[in-house]
Amino acid sequence: MEKLIFNEKLYTEELLKIHDITQCDITIYKLIYYLVIYYHQEYGITDKKELAQCINNELQNFNIVNYYYESYYKLIDEIIRNVIKNDIRFKEAYKIPIYQNEYDIIKSCGDKKHQKLLFTLYVMARWNNNENGWTSSKSKLAHIKKSANLYCSIDNMMFLMHDLIVGGYIMNTKKAGLFRFHMLNFNTDKNEPIALEIDSFDNLGNIFIASQDNKYTVCKSCGRLIKKTNNKMVYCKKCSEQRHKEQDKKYQKNKRKV
């Protein structure tokens, strides 16, 4: 499943440093899309032929199996026309705030599953647009489910969505074919205290639950919600054991070199 990118510009710049398609967790279509935006936004290129040449040069540097411009030129041209026509720009989020009044509302809604879901929707709404409170139609159910750390079926997740709609927390769009939700209590007052700041779409549900109780934390490696046995604990038992094995293996390797 293709992931949502928190900061699209930084992500593209990293891809341009490594030029390795195996390190991309996006499709070739999305790679071309980001490259077009990058050259259009950062270099101000508006000539379609010049843009196409830049994209072709970059794609040749990636290890894409059986890449030929002739096979992709129609797709490249289509994306270029769309980006230029709509002047599409990168989403460049660095820190996304969840304000105290929003945080309190989220805590008041249903059980932990409802809270994890609503918190994730708030983050995605603010990432999509800082003012209007609508999630992006790019935020698919599978994206939301994964980010919210919801371990249930899509059907059960839809029941959770329904509960939030009935409870007056969110509203869904009436436009056919679009998957978007509006946060009905979306804060626009920048003077409101910030309860949490988010810098990634990873493990949002567990981060919210851990924020309510300092007895818990989120594993730095796998994102699992874990109960702390000490204040320095940052890894779950499984990840901690794995790290110790890797460190011991590295130590033994260096020891043999001496």
Phi, psi and omega in degrees: 000131178291136184266159171280141181258123185294311177235101189291326180293311179298321179298315180295320179297323177294320178297322181289340177282321186262332181047052183227109183295335180290341179268358179273134173253036177228165180283166176297324176304312182291326176299312178298317179303313180291323179294320179297313179300319182300310182289328178288317184281313187278327183251356177066026181282123179242349177285122187297320181293319179295319178297316180299320179294319178299315181294317178300316179299318181292316183296330177292337178279342176275148182276060180275123183296130177055042177280126172223136181302323181300332181278342187240356189298324179294318179294316180299316180297319180298315181293318179302313180299319180294315182295316181291314182300318184260004181046053183290135181239161177292149166273120186242065179281138176245310175223129177252120181273143166246118187280161187300320180294326176291316180302316180294322178295317180298318180297333185274354187264115171053212180265191184297326179297315179297318181295316179299319180292312182295320177300316179297319179295323177298315180298315182292328178292317180289327175295322183288317181199128187286354187240324193265346174080013178262136172287158179282149175290348176286340183281087183286162180305319181295323176298311183296316180301316181292313181296326182278358183054045177264116183259069182213173179285163176298324178299315179294326178295323177295326175296321178296317177302315180300317179300319181291326178291312180297324181285354178081023180268324181223165175224138179264159182288151178265359180282126181295138175087353180255143177245093181219150177228144179252130177280113187287345178240037184290126183280132175241004179270106183289349178275351178293137179300145178270127180272319181216149172237134186244138180235018181196159174272000185280131170056042181296319181299313180292325177298319180294315180297318180294330181292340182272345185214114182288002174282347183242157174212172180252128181303128183294339183263304186258347178084005180291144175282124184229150176274128184284136173259345174204163185289346181266359185290123179232354181233148174287171183300315182297313182290326178295316178297320179296318179296321179295322178296317180294320179293320179293320178298318179293321179296315180295324179295316179291328181293323180291335180285336182287000000 
